Tab-separated table of C-alpha atoms and ligand atoms in Angstrom:
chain	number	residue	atom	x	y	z
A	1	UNK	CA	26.144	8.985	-6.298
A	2	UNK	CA	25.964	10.809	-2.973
A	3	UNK	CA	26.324	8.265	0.185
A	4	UNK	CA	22.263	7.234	1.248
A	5	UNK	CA	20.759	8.639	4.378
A	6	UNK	CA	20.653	5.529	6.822
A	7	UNK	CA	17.526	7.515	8.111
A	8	UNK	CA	14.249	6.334	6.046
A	9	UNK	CA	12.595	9.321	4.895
A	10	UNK	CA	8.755	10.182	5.995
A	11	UNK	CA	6.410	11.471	3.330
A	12	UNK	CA	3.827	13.860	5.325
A	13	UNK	CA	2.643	17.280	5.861
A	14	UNK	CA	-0.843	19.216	6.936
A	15	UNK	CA	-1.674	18.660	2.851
A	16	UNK	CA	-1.839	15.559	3.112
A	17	UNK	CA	-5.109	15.703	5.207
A	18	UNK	CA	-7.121	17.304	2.505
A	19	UNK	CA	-7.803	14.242	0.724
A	20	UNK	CA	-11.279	13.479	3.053
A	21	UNK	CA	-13.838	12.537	0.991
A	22	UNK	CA	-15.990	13.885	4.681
A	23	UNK	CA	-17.669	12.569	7.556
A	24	UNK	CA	-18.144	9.113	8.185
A	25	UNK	CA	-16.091	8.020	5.282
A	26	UNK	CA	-13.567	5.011	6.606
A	27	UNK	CA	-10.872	6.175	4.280
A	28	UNK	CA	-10.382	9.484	7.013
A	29	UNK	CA	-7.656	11.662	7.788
A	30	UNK	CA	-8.027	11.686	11.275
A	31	UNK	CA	-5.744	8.037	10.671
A	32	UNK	CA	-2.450	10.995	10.384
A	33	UNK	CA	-3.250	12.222	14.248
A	34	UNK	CA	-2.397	9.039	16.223
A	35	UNK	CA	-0.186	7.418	13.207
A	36	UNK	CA	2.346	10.123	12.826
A	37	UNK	CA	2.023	11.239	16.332
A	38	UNK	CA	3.342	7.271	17.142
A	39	UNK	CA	6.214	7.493	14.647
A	40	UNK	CA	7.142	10.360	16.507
A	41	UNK	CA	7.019	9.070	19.654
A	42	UNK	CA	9.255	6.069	18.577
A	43	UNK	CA	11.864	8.360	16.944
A	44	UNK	CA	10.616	9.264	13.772
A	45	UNK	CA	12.790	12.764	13.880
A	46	UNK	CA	11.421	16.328	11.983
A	47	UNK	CA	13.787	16.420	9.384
A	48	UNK	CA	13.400	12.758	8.473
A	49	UNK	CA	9.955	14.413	6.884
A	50	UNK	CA	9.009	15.859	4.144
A	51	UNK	CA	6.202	17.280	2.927
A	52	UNK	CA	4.006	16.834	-0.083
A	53	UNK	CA	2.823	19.011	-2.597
A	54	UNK	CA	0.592	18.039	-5.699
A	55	UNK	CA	1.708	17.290	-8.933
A	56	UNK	CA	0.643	19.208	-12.882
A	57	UNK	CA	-1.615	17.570	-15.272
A	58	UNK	CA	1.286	16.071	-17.338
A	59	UNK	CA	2.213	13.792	-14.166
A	60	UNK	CA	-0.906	12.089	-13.750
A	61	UNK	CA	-1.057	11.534	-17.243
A	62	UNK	CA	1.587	9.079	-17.319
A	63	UNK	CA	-0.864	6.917	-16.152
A	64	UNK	CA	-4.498	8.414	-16.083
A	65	UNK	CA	-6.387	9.764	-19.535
A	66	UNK	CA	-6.516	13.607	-20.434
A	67	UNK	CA	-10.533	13.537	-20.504
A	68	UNK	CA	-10.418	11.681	-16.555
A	69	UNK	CA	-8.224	14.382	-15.495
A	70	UNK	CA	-10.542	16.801	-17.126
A	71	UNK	CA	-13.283	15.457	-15.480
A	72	UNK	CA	-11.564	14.546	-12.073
A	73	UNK	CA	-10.830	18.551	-12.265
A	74	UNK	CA	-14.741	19.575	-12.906
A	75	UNK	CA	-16.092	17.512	-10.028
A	76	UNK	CA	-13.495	18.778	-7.663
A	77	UNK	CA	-14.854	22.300	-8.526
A	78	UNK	CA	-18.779	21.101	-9.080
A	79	UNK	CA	-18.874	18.005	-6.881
A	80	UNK	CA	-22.725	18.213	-7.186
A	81	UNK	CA	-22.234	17.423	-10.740
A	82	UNK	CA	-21.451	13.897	-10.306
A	83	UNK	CA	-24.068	11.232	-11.801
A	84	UNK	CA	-24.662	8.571	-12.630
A	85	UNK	CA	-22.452	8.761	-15.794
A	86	UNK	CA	-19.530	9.974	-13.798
A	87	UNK	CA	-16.219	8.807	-13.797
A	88	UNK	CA	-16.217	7.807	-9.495
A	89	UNK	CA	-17.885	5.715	-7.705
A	90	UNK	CA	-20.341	5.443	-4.507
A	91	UNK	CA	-17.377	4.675	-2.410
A	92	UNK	CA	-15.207	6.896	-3.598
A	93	UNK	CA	-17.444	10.565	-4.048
A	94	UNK	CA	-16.178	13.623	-5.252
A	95	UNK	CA	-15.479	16.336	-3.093
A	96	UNK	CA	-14.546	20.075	-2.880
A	97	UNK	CA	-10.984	20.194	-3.958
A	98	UNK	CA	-10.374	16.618	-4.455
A	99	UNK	CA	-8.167	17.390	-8.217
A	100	UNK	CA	-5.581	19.071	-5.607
A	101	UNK	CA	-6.033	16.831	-2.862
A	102	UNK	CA	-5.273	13.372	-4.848
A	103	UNK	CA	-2.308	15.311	-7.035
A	104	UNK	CA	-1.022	15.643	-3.451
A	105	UNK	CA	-1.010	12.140	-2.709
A	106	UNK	CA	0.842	11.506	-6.457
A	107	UNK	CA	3.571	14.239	-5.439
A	108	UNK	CA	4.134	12.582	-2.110
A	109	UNK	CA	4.689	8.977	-2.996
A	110	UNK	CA	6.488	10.750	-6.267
A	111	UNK	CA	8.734	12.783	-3.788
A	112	UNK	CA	9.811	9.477	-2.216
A	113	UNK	CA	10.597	7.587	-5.122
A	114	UNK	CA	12.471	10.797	-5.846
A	115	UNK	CA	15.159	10.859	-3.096
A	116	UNK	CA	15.252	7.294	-3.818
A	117	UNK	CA	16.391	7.301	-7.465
A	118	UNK	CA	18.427	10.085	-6.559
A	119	UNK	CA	20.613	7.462	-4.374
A	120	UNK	CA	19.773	10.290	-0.981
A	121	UNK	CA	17.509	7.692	0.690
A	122	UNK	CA	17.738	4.197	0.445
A	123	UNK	CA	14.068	3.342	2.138
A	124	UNK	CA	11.596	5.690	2.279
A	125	UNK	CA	7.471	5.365	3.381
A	126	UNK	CA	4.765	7.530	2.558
A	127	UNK	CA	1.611	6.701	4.669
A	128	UNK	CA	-1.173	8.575	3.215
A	129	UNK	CA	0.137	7.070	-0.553
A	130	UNK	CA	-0.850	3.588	-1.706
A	131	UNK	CA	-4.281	4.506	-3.806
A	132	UNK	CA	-4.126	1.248	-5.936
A	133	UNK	CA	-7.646	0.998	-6.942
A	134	UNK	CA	-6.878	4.384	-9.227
A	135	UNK	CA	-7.385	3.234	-12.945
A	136	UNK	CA	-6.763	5.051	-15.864
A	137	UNK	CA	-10.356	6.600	-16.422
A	138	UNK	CA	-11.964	5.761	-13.358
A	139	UNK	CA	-11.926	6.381	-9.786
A	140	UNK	CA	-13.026	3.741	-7.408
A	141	UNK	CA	-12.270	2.071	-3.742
A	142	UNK	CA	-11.923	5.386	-2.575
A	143	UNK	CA	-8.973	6.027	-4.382
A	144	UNK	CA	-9.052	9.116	-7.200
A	145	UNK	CA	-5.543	9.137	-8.871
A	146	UNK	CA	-3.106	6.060	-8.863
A	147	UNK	CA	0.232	7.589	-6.871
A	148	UNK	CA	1.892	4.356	-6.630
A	149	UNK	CA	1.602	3.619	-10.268
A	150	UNK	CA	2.780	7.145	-11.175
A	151	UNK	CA	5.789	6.510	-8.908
A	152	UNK	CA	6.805	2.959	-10.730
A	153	UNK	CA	6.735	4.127	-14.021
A	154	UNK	CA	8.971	6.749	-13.258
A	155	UNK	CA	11.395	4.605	-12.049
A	156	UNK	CA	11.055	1.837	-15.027
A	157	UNK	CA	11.337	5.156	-17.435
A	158	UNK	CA	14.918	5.688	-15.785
A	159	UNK	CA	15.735	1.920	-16.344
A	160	UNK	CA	14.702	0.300	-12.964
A	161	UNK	CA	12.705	-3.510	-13.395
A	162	UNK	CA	10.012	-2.751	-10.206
A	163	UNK	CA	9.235	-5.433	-7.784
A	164	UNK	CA	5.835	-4.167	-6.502
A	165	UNK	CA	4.379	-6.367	-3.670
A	166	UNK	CA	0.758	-5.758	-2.527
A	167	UNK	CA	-0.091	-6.903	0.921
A	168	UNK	CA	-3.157	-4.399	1.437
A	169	UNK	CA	-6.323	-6.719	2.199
A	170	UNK	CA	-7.872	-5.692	-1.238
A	171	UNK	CA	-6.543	-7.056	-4.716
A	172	UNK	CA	-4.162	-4.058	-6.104
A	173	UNK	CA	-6.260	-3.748	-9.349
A	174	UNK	CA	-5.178	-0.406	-10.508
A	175	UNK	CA	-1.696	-1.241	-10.138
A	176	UNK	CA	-1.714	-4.539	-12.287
A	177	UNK	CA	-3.826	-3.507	-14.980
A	178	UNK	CA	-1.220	-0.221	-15.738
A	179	UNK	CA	1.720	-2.975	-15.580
A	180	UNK	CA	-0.287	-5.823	-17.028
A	181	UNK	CA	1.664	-5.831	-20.152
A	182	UNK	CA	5.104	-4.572	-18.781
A	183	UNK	CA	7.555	-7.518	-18.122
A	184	UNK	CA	9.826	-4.873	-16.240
A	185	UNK	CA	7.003	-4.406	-14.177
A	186	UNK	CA	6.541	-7.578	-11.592
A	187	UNK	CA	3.317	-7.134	-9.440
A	188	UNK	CA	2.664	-9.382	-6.523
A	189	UNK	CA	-0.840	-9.190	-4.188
A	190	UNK	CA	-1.791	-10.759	-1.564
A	191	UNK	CA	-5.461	-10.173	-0.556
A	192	UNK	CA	-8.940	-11.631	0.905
A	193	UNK	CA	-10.636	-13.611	-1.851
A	194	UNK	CA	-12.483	-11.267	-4.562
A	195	UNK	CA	-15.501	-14.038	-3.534
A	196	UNK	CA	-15.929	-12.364	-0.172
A	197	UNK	CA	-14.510	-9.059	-0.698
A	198	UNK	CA	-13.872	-5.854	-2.831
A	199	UNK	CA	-13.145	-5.172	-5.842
A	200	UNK	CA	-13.767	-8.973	-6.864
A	201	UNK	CA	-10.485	-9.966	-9.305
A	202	UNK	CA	-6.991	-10.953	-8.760
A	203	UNK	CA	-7.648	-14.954	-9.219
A	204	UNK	CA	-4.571	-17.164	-9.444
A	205	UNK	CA	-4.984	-17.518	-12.875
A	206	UNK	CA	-4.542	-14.002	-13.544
A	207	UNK	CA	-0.873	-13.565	-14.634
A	208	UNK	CA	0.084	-10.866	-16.900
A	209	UNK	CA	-0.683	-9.732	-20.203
A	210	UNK	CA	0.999	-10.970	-24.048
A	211	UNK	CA	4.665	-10.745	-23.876
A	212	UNK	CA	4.517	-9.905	-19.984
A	213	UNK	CA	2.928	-13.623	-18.549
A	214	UNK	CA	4.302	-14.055	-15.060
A	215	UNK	CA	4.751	-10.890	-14.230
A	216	UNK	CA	1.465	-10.970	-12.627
A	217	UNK	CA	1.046	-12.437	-9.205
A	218	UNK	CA	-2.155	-13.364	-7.367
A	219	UNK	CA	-2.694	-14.639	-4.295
A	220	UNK	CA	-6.277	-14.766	-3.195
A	221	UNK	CA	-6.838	-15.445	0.500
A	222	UNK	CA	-9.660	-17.555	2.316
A	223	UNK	CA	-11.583	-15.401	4.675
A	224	UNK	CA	-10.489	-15.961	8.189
A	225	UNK	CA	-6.978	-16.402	7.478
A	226	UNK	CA	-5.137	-15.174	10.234
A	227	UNK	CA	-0.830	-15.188	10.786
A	228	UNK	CA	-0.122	-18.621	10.315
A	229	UNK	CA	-1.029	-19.120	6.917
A	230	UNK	CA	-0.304	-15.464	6.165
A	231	UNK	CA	3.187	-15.620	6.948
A	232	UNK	CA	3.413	-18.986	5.027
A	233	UNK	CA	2.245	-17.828	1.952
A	234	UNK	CA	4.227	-14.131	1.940
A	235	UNK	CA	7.403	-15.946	3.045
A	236	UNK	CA	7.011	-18.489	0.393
A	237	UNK	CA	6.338	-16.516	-2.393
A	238	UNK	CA	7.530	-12.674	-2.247
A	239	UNK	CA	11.635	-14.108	-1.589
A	240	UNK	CA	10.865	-16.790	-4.703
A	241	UNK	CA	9.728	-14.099	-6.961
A	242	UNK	CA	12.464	-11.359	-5.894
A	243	UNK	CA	15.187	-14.121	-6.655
A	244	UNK	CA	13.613	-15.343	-10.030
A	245	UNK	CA	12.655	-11.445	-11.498
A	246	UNK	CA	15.652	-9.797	-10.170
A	247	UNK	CA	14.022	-6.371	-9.160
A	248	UNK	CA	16.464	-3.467	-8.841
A	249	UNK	CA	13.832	-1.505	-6.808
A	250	UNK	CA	10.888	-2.309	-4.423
A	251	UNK	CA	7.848	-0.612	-4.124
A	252	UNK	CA	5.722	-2.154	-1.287
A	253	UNK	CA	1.719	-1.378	-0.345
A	254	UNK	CA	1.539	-2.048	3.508
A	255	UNK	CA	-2.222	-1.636	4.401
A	256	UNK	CA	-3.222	-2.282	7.973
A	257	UNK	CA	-6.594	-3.589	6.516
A	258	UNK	CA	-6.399	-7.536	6.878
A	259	UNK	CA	-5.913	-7.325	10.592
A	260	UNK	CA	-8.466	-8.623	12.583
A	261	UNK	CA	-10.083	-5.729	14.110
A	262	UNK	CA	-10.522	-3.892	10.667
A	263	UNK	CA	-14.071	-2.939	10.424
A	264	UNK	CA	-14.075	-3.337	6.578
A	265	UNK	CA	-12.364	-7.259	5.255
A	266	UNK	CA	-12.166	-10.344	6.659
A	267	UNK	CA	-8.928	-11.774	7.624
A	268	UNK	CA	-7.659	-11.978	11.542
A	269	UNK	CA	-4.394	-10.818	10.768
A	270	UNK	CA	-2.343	-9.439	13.900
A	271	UNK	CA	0.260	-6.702	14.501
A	272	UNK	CA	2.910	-9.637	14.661
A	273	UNK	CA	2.018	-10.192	11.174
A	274	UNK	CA	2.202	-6.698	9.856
A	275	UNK	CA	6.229	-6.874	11.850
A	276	UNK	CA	7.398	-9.690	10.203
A	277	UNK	CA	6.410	-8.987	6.583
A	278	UNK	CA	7.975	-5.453	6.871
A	279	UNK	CA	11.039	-7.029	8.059
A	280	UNK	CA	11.019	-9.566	5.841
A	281	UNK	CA	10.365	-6.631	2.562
A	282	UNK	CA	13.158	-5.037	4.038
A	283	UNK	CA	15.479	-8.390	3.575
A	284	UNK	CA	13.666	-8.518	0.198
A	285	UNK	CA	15.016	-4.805	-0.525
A	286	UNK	CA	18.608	-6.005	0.442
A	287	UNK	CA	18.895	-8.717	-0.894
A	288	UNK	CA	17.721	-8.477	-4.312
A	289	UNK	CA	17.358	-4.735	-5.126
A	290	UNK	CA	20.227	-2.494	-4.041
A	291	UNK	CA	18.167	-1.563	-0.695
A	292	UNK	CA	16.167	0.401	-2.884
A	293	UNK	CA	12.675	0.339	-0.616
A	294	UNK	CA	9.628	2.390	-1.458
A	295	UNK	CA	6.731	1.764	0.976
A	296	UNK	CA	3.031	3.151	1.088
A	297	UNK	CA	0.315	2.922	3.509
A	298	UNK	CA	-2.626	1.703	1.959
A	299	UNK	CA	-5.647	0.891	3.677
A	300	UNK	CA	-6.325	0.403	6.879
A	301	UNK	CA	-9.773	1.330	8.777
A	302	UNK	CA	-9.099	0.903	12.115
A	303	UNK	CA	-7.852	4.374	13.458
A	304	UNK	CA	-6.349	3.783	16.507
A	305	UNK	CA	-5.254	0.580	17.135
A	306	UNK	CA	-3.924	-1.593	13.904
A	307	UNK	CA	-2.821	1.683	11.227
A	308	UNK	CA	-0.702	3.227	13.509
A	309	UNK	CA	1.150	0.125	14.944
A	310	UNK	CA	1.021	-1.095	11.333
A	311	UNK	CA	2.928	2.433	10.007
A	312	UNK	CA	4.907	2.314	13.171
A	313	UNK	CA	6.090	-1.412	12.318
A	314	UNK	CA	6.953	-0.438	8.486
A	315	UNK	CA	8.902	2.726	9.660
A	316	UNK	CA	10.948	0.830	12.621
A	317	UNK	CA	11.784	-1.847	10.125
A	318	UNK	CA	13.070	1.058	7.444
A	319	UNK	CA	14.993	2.289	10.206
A	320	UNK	CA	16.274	-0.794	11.016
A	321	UNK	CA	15.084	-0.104	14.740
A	322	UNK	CA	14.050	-3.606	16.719
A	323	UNK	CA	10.413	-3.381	17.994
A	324	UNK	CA	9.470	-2.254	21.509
A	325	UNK	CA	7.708	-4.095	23.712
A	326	UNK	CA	4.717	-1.559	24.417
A	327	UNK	CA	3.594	1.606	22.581
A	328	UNK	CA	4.569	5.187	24.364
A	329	UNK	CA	2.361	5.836	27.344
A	330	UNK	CA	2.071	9.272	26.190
A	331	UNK	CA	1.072	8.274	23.181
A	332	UNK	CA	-1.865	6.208	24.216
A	333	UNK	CA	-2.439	9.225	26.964
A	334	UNK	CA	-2.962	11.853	23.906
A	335	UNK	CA	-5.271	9.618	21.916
A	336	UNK	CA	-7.578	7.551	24.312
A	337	UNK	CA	-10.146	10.182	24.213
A	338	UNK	CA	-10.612	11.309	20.536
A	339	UNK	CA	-10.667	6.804	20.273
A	340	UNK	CA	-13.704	6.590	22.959
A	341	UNK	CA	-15.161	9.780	21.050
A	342	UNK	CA	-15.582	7.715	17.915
A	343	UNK	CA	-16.449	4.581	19.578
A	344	UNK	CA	-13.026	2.738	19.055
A	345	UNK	CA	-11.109	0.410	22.021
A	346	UNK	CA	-8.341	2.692	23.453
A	347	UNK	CA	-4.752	2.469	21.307
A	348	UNK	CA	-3.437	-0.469	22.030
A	349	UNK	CA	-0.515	-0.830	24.638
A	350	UNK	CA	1.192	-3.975	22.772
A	351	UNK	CA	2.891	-2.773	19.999
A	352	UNK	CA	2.746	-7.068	19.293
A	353	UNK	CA	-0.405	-7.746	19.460
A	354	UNK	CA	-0.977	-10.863	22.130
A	355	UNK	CA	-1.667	-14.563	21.719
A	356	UNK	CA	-5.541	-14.921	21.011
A	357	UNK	CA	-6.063	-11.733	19.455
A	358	UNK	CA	-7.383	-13.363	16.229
A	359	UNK	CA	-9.447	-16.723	16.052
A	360	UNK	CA	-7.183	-19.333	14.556
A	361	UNK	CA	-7.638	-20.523	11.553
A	362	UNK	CA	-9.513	-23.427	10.315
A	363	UNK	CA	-6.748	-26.487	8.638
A	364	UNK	CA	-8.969	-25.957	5.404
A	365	UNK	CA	-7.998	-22.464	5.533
A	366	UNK	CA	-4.711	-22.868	5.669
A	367	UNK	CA	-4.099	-25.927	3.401
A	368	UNK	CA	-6.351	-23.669	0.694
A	369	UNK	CA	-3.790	-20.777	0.885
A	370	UNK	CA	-1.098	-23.359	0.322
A	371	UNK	CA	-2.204	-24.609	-2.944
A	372	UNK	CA	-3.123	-21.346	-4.070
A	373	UNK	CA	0.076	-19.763	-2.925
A	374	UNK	CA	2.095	-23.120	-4.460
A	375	UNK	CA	-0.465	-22.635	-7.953
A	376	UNK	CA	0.810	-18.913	-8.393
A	377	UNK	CA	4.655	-19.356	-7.793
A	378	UNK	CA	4.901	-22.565	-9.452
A	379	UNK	CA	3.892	-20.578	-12.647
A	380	UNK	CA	5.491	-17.573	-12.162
A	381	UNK	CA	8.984	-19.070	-11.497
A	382	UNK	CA	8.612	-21.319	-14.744
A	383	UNK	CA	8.152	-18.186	-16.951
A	384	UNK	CA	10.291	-16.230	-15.474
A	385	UNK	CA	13.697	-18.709	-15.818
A	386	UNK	CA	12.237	-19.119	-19.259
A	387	UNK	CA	12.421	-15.522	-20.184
A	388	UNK	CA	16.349	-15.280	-18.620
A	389	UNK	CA	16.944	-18.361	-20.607
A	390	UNK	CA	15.851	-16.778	-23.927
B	1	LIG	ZN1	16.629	-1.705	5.207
């Protein structure tokens, strides 16, 4: 095995900006200006990145059918052709090119898990990957082909059991219903209550298919929840799960979605949040799985102020950097207008966001999270010391 570089690898290149499903969408990549431009800034050096490229047919169908792909293929040539029969959805609309453009996302997050099976990298983070709405047949919540559940089975086909842990704001549905009957496969999500928000599932009692219960784990949030309660429930659970499953890789969705300025959920999450639970993944990677840290980007809606501190936070924690106090100058220089343009606040100056950014949370809220969060382990840990016992 050659020795790990101690520098986390970046997955990113001008590619990566073709998957825009156009104007107005939220999922834009206009989010790769000020978010790359910030790892940059804070040290992120050129030949710590590497670029993606997209990935054959026979890739995506590891995980996606032949007769999606086929159709994926003739709307990205004939996006007009799209109806009400079609395999995507109002959120997620076909566009020019978009075959190539979601491959592209597959070969990046692919490319990282890549240098990490190879033993080169030890941690590496691909922003623009972490479409986990992708199903087999159907594209939805603007995500076409599933690149982080492309990237896990590759690593469970060369022997690895996958800890994937889902902190985007939206239940990872794609992700858990390809691994829903995989026991080497242990999914954990953490997101805003499928009551109040999109796509509606991942309910505690959701655990895992025949011959895989457990390896399921869903923790559905109260709207409004904001660090406290946040931090309670990730630190409670994710270190339980790592210790009872025994993952010898982590793959880890990081959306910047559940903070409190993002436009499209309801959680008043901060940037001291999004800090500690990448530091805390990176214990998690450490401790329990070689090191072995694969990280996406997810969602995130909020261009300028929580996605790039959040991909900023994820990379400094790879890197094993400690946080600085405020964001470049320069940084905030180069991006204030292009903000103001699309009517955002200027980039934020705190890389931690402040005291009283978020409303606190109501005690229901929290004490709710609790029992949900002490509901889903509770379970979870029982099966899983059963199946090491047997
Ligand atoms: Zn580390």
């Amino acid at each position: 095995m050659p020795t790990p570089d101690p520098a986390p690898l970046v997955v990113y290149g001008p590619a990566s900006r073709a998957y825009d499903f156009g104007p107005g969408h939220p999922f834009t990549p206009r989010r790769f200006g000020p978010g790359i431009d910030l790892l940059r800034e804070l040290g992120a050096e050129f030949a710590s990145f590497a670029a993606p490229a997209p990935v054959a047919d026979e890739v995506l169908a590891t995980v996606h059918t032949r007769r999606f792909l086929a159709s994926v293929s003739r709307l990205s040539d004939y996006p007009e052709l799209a109806d009400d029969e079609s395999v995507t959805d109002e959120d997620t609309p076909p566009f020019y090119g978009m075959r190539d453009a979601g491959a592209t996302v597959v070969g990046g997050t692919l490319l990282a898990m890549d240098e990490i099976l190879a033993g080169r990298r030890l941690h590496a983070f691909h922003p623009g990957g972490g479409l986990h709405h992708g199903f087999p047949s159907r594209a939805t919540g603007f995500c076409v082909f599933n690149d982080v559940a492309v990237a896990i089975r590759r690593a469970r086909d060369e022997g690895h059991r996958v800890l994937y842990v889902d902190v985007d704001v939206h239940h990872g549905d794609g992700v858990e219903q390809i691994f829903w009957n995989d026991p080497l496969v242990q999914t954990v999500s953490l997101h805003e209550s499928g009551l109040s928000l999109f796509p509606g599932t991942g309910w505690v009692e959701d655990r895992g298919g025949l011959g895989a219960e457990g390896s399921a784990v869903n923790i559905p949030l109260e709207p409004g929840t904001s660090d406290a309660s946040w931090l309670e429930v990730l630190g409670s659970v994710v270190p339980a799960v790592a210790a009872a499953f025994r993952p010898t890789l982590l793959v880890t969705l990081n959306g910047a979605d559940g903070h409190a300025l993002d436009p499209l959920a309801h959680l008043g999450l901060t940037t001291v949040a999004f800090a500690r639970a990448a530091r805390l993944l990176d214990g998690v990677a450490h401790r329990h799985a070689g090191g072995r840290w694969l990280a996406t980007g997810g969602g995130g809606y909020d261009v300028y102020r929580a996605v790039p501190r959040n991909w900023a936070l994820v990379w400094l924690a790879q890197a094993h950097r400690d946080v600085p106090v405020a964001t470049p100058q320069a940084w905030r220089a180069r991006w204030a207008a292009e903000a103001e343009g699309h009517r955002s606040g200027p980039p934020s100056a705190l890389m931690l966001d402040p005291d009283g950014t978020a409303r606190p949370e109501a005690a229901s809220v929290a004490a709710a999270n609790r029992a949900t969060a002490a509901a889903a382990l509770d379970h979870t840990l029982r099966v899983l010391a059963e199946r090491h016992r047997r």
